[in-house]
Amino acid sequence: MSVLGLVVEYNPFHNGHLYHLQKAKELTDPEVTVAVMSGNFVQRGEPAIIDKYARAEVALRAGIDLVVQLPLIYSIQDAGGFALGSIWTLDLLKVSDVVFGSESDNLKLLKRLAQIVVEEPQLYLERLKVHLKSGVSFPNARKYALRDYLALNYPGELPDIEEASSSNNILGLEYLAAIKKLGSTIRPHSIKRQGADYNDPEFKGSFSSATAIREMVLRGETERLKETVPDFSREILLREIKDKGAITLQSMEKLLMGLLRTTSRDEYAQYYGFVEGLDARFERCAESTSGIFDFLECVKTKRFTFTRIKRLVMNLLFKLTDEIVKNSWEKGPQYIKVLGFNEKGRAYLSSIKKNLGLPLITAAAQGKNFSRISSYEGVNLTVFREQFQRDLMGAAVYGLFQRGNLPDFEYKRHVIYRRG
Amino acid sequence: MSVLGLVVEYNPFHNGHLYHLQKAKELTDPEVTVAVMSGNFVQRGEPAIIDKYARAEVALRAGIDLVVQLPLIYSIQDAGGFALGSIWTLDLLKVSDVVFGSESDNLKLLKRLAQIVVEEPQLYLERLKVHLKSGVSFPNARKYALRDYLALNYPGELPDIEEASSSNNILGLEYLAAIKKLGSTIRPHSIKRQGADYNDPEFKGSFSSATAIREMVLRGETERLKETVPDFSREILLREIKDKGAITLQSMEKLLMGLLRTTSRDEYAQYYGFVEGLDARFERCAESTSGIFDFLECVKTKRFTFTRIKRLVMNLLFKLTDEIVKNSWEKGPQYIKVLGFNEKGRAYLSSIKKNLGLPLITAAAQGKNFSRISSYEGVNLTVFREQFQRDLMGAAVYGLFQRGNLPDFEYKRHVIYRRG
């Protein structure tokens, strides 16, 4: 059975996403299409502009049959953690094919690089260490280490290693690496992306990046959205923003700065990713800046990028300790949280439910029934609680910044069902 | 030498405070008047409406010679902790007399009750336990226990124990108890308060409560302030509010709710004061309410009053664990943080500096020089850091909610000096 799996954030859903979905369907001719989607907090280390239920609604309108949530613990991590959690989820959902976007569409090269990244040959690790020591960011250090490794082992070749370093290719590489690590039978495919890189802040017409589109929304340029966002996405986006507001890192400024200003240097070490003097930088910058963007600028170095620092702030907010993150890396997702489905998606979910070995969560309250949860053979209750609690926190914190400020946010939400 | 000591919050300074100061001076005819004042967070478990430097400025204008800060760790605690920290600070400052306000002006009764509270005879403790078990608040349980104790030991008497239960008399009782506990030579005096109880929300003309005055300020009724607040206090209050805003618990809502919504039940137990099921109540109410006042209402019971819950939220915000609070109860203040003085106050401070055994802090940066700090015989460096770090946090968090949102708030502030 052909089941197409996609890893998405849809923050917000735009023409580029629609193009990718259509091409992916053409390529794999699936009976069912499943998406694993970031929840209220996304891989940029920020809140999504509209909440996960609204984005799931858009995904269903776009033609996805089943939308499940990537647990927060994976969704706010770097490409490696994000890809691992996503692929693991799709593998649990018995997906047969994954199609990701890439700048190069050179799947062969990416697979080769993924193999090196997973197998970690000695020479590669040594070069990685050397480049990391020079102070560049991890993605760059890895790119240079891969280049060195290939040059030394295959002196006759000249693969375009630059290609592998764009943000989408990094994710692609990590998807491939995750498939290898998990020994998954998922078949990977890539489609060349149309238009702007997803970080590109400039408006590029019908294929603008999500970043550029969010900026348009925040500037109130809702008419121009029509050029770059499908009607159904624009409709839901504007409805949500009208009712609840557009949520940004800025919305959370007082909470985040207050948190940073009450965290002392020696507390940081326990949280995932706080390495080499970051504790001192965080303490100093929390004291000496007054806004969250000033804070991020203050902490930023060549090695520690803006996005990486935002993710660290999220690790602090959601109390993701080293141990908790590593547990999740090792044990994988402990449940499938369903955000939305149509009839086809619902039927598919029923068909795989029995062999899942993990609880399906369609309403938050189910996650509190620990005796039921622990009856699933695949569940480690400690890790389940670590993951599920963060999803609840994510929803509760996010809800705080939505207009109307709904209490019990997560408990009152149900799976989005789309007819037909 | 007659040195008058006062324990104040001046949140804000009003006619009742001026009356008390004048009467206290008449009563003790002091050469110097010293006030220990709450910093940016006050005993109600809330931020002060204007910051500590502005309030110190008002205190100097009112005729106080030296204003020092009560460390935050004491200022946000119940009457017992607040009084202990305050009296301990005044004792360190070699104050000869303390004058406090009381509703009854029955110092003899209060002293007798303080003796029971400090000596804790078996019968008193048993009755206290019984009343606490019935579910009433601690102040009420203590009042009933004292009544029972006196009735059983002195059956022929009928002291007016109701008197001892008003908020000011509770503080008075605790001042007396602290003097006894510390074996201090400070002479206590009391003055009957004029006008409204300090919690009274109603406007009562020239002697309105600080609560009523803050409400007036928040409603923008700045003209009516003239009736109830001395000109110099009004002037500084309005200047501060114009420049930086009036800070309230409401200002901090997103920070506090975000904090509560990311704190899990098992984390509460480590913080001071979280007893008997409060963890579960906090967790449930953080999920099911969306504003800080709704949250407080939700947690409130007969036993756990509004103010007590606000203090618990502050203990959480400032990470005051059981151990940290108990260290401060045992070791006392580890430094004297000077907020303001006039020439007389400065000279007095110089005269006692040598025998203080503790560091005088006139600029925040001094508190980071640990080798100097630990050279003082009276200092326990661990406790020093616990206390001083909270003062820095208090300033940093408070500054976040002031307009202009000043970074390095505490480091850039100097002692307020008033000529003449």
Coordinates of N, CA, C and O in Angstrom, one line a residue, chain A residues 253-255 257-259 261-267 283 287-291 317-319 368 389 392-393 396-397 399-401 404-409 411, chain B residues 253-255 257-259 261-267 283 287-291 317-319 368 389 392-393 396-397 399-401 404-409 411:
Chain A
E253 N 7.5 38.3 24.7 CA 8.7 39.0 25.2 C 8.8 39.1 26.7 O 9.9 38.7 27.3
K254 N 7.7 39.5 27.4 CA 7.8 39.7 28.9 C 8.0 38.4 29.6 O 8.8 38.3 30.6
L255 N 7.4 37.3 29.1 CA 7.6 36.0 29.7 C 9.0 35.5 29.5 O 9.6 35.1 30.5
M257 N 11.8 37.3 28.7 CA 12.8 38.1 29.4 C 12.7 37.9 30.9 O 13.7 37.9 31.6
G258 N 11.5 37.8 31.4 CA 11.3 37.5 32.9 C 12.0 36.2 33.3 O 12.6 36.1 34.3
L259 N 11.8 35.2 32.4 CA 12.3 33.9 32.7 C 13.9 34.0 32.7 O 14.6 33.5 33.5
R261 N 15.7 36.6 33.1 CA 16.2 37.4 34.2 C 16.1 36.8 35.6 O 16.6 37.3 36.6
T262 N 15.4 35.7 35.7 CA 15.3 35.0 37.0 C 16.0 33.7 36.9 O 15.9 32.8 37.8
T263 N 16.8 33.4 35.8 CA 17.6 32.2 35.8 C 19.0 32.6 36.0 O 19.6 33.4 35.4
S264 N 19.6 31.9 37.0 CA 21.0 32.2 37.3 C 21.9 31.3 36.5 O 21.5 30.2 36.0
R265 N 23.1 31.8 36.4 CA 24.1 31.1 35.5 C 24.2 29.6 35.7 O 24.2 28.8 34.7
D266 N 24.2 29.2 36.9 CA 24.5 27.8 37.2 C 23.2 26.9 36.9 O 23.3 25.7 36.9
E267 N 22.1 27.5 36.6 CA 20.9 26.7 36.3 C 20.9 26.2 34.8 O 20.3 25.3 34.5
E283 N 23.4 34.9 31.0 CA 23.2 35.7 32.2 C 23.6 37.2 31.9 O 22.8 38.1 32.2
E287 N 20.8 40.5 31.5 CA 20.9 41.7 32.4 C 21.0 43.0 31.6 O 20.5 44.0 31.9
S288 N 21.7 42.8 30.4 CA 22.1 44.1 29.7 C 21.3 44.4 28.5 O 21.6 45.4 27.8
T289 N 20.2 43.6 28.3 CA 19.3 44.0 27.2 C 17.9 44.0 27.7 O 17.6 43.4 28.7
S290 N 17.0 44.7 27.0 CA 15.6 44.8 27.6 C 14.6 44.1 26.7 O 13.5 44.0 27.1
G291 N 14.9 43.8 25.5 CA 13.9 43.1 24.6 C 14.5 41.8 24.1 O 15.7 41.6 24.2
L317 N 12.4 27.5 28.5 CA 11.0 27.7 28.8 C 10.3 26.4 29.2 O 9.5 26.3 30.1
F318 N 10.6 25.4 28.3 CA 9.9 24.1 28.5 C 10.7 23.1 29.3 O 10.3 21.9 29.4
K319 N 11.7 23.6 30.0 CA 12.5 22.8 31.0 C 12.9 21.5 30.4 O 12.8 20.4 30.9
K368 N -3.8 11.6 30.4 CA -3.7 11.6 31.9 C -4.1 10.3 32.5 O -3.9 10.1 33.7
Q389 N 3.7 16.0 28.7 CA 3.6 17.2 29.5 C 4.1 18.5 28.8 O 3.6 19.5 28.9
L392 N 1.4 19.7 26.5 CA 0.4 20.4 27.3 C 0.9 21.8 27.6 O 0.2 22.8 27.5
M393 N 2.2 21.9 28.1 CA 2.8 23.2 28.4 C 2.8 24.1 27.1 O 2.5 25.3 27.2
A396 N -0.6 25.4 26.6 CA -1.0 26.3 27.7 C -0.3 27.6 27.6 O -0.9 28.7 27.8
V397 N 1.0 27.6 27.2 CA 1.7 28.9 27.1 C 1.2 29.6 25.9 O 1.0 30.8 25.9
G399 N -1.7 29.5 24.4 CA -3.0 30.0 24.6 C -3.0 31.3 25.4 O -3.9 32.1 25.2
L400 N -2.0 31.5 26.2 CA -1.9 32.7 27.0 C -1.7 33.9 26.2 O -2.1 35.0 26.6
F401 N -1.2 33.8 25.0 CA -0.9 34.9 24.1 C -2.0 35.1 23.1 O -1.9 36.0 22.3
G404 N -8.5 36.4 24.0 CA -9.5 35.6 24.6 C -8.9 34.7 25.6 O -9.5 34.3 26.6
N405 N -7.5 34.4 25.4 CA -6.7 33.8 26.5 C -7.5 32.6 27.1 O -7.8 32.7 28.3
L406 N -7.7 31.6 26.3 CA -8.5 30.5 26.7 C -7.9 29.6 27.7 O -6.8 29.1 27.5
P407 N -8.5 29.4 28.9 CA -8.0 28.4 29.8 C -8.3 27.0 29.3 O -9.2 26.9 28.4
D408 N -7.6 26.1 29.8 CA -7.8 24.7 29.4 C -7.7 24.5 27.9 O -8.4 23.6 27.3
F409 N -6.9 25.3 27.3 CA -6.8 25.3 25.8 C -6.8 23.9 25.2 O -7.7 23.6 24.4
Y411 N -7.4 20.9 26.5 CA -8.4 20.0 26.9 C -9.7 20.2 26.2 O -10.5 19.3 26.1
Chain B
E253 N 1.2 39.9 34.5 CA 0.3 38.7 34.3 C 0.9 37.6 33.4 O 0.8 36.5 33.7
K254 N 1.4 38.1 32.2 CA 1.8 37.0 31.2 C 3.0 36.3 31.8 O 3.2 35.1 31.6
L255 N 3.9 37.0 32.4 CA 5.1 36.3 33.0 C 4.6 35.3 34.1 O 5.0 34.2 34.1
M257 N 1.6 34.0 34.7 CA 0.8 32.9 34.2 C 1.6 31.9 33.3 O 1.5 30.7 33.4
G258 N 2.6 32.4 32.6 CA 3.5 31.6 31.8 C 4.3 30.7 32.7 O 4.5 29.5 32.4
L259 N 4.8 31.3 33.8 CA 5.6 30.6 34.7 C 4.7 29.5 35.4 O 5.2 28.3 35.5
R261 N 2.1 28.1 34.2 CA 1.7 27.0 33.2 C 2.9 26.2 32.7 O 2.7 25.2 32.0
T262 N 4.1 26.5 33.1 CA 5.2 25.7 32.7 C 5.8 25.0 34.0 O 6.9 24.5 33.9
T263 N 5.1 25.1 35.1 CA 5.6 24.5 36.3 C 4.8 23.3 36.6 O 3.5 23.4 36.6
S264 N 5.4 22.1 36.7 CA 4.6 20.9 36.9 C 4.5 20.7 38.4 O 5.2 21.2 39.2
R265 N 3.5 19.9 38.7 CA 3.1 19.7 40.1 C 4.2 19.3 41.0 O 4.3 19.8 42.1
D266 N 5.1 18.4 40.6 CA 6.1 17.9 41.4 C 7.2 19.0 41.7 O 8.1 18.8 42.5
E267 N 7.2 20.0 40.9 CA 8.3 21.1 41.1 C 8.0 22.0 42.3 O 8.9 22.6 42.9
E283 N -1.5 23.6 40.0 CA -1.4 23.0 38.7 C -2.8 23.1 38.0 O -3.0 23.6 36.9
E287 N -4.0 25.7 34.8 CA -4.6 25.2 33.6 C -6.0 25.8 33.3 O -6.4 26.0 32.1
S288 N -6.8 26.0 34.4 CA -8.2 26.3 34.2 C -8.5 27.8 34.3 O -9.7 28.1 34.2
T289 N -7.6 28.6 34.5 CA -7.8 30.1 34.5 C -6.9 30.8 33.5 O -5.9 30.2 33.2
S290 N -7.3 32.0 33.1 CA -6.5 32.6 32.1 C -5.8 33.9 32.6 O -4.9 34.4 32.0
G291 N -6.3 34.4 33.7 CA -5.7 35.7 34.2 C -5.2 35.4 35.6 O -5.6 34.5 36.3
L317 N 8.5 32.6 41.5 CA 9.1 33.5 40.6 C 10.6 33.6 40.9 O 11.5 33.6 40.1
F318 N 10.9 33.8 42.2 CA 12.2 34.1 42.6 C 13.0 32.9 43.1 O 14.0 33.0 43.7
K319 N 12.4 31.7 42.9 CA 13.0 30.5 43.2 C 13.5 30.4 44.6 O 14.6 30.0 44.9
K368 N 29.2 41.7 43.6 CA 29.8 40.7 42.8 C 31.2 40.4 43.1 O 31.9 39.5 42.6
Q389 N 21.4 37.8 45.1 CA 20.9 37.4 43.8 C 19.4 37.7 43.6 O 19.0 38.1 42.6
L392 N 18.9 41.3 43.0 CA 19.2 41.6 41.6 C 18.0 41.2 40.7 O 17.6 41.9 39.8
M393 N 17.5 39.9 40.9 CA 16.4 39.4 40.2 C 15.2 40.3 40.3 O 14.5 40.6 39.3
A396 N 15.7 43.3 38.3 CA 15.7 43.0 36.8 C 14.3 42.7 36.3 O 13.9 43.1 35.3
V397 N 13.5 42.0 37.1 CA 12.2 41.6 36.7 C 11.3 42.9 36.8 O 10.5 43.2 35.8
G399 N 12.2 46.0 36.5 CA 12.6 46.9 35.4 C 11.9 46.6 34.0 O 11.6 47.4 33.2
L400 N 11.7 45.3 33.9 CA 11.1 44.8 32.6 C 9.7 45.4 32.4 O 9.3 45.4 31.2
F401 N 9.0 45.7 33.5 CA 7.6 46.2 33.3 C 7.6 47.7 33.4 O 6.5 48.3 33.3
G404 N 10.2 52.1 29.1 CA 11.6 52.3 28.8 C 12.4 51.1 29.1 O 13.5 50.9 28.5
N405 N 11.9 50.2 29.9 CA 12.4 48.8 30.1 C 13.9 48.9 30.2 O 14.6 48.4 29.3
L406 N 14.4 49.4 31.2 CA 15.9 49.7 31.3 C 16.7 48.4 31.6 O 16.4 47.7 32.5
P407 N 17.6 48.1 30.7 CA 18.5 47.0 31.0 C 19.5 47.5 32.1 O 19.6 48.7 32.4
D408 N 20.1 46.5 32.8 CA 21.1 46.8 33.8 C 20.5 47.7 34.9 O 21.2 48.5 35.5
F409 N 19.2 47.6 35.1 CA 18.5 48.4 36.0 C 19.3 48.7 37.3 O 19.6 49.8 37.6
Y411 N 22.3 47.9 38.2 CA 23.7 48.4 38.2 C 23.9 49.8 37.9 O 24.9 50.4 38.2

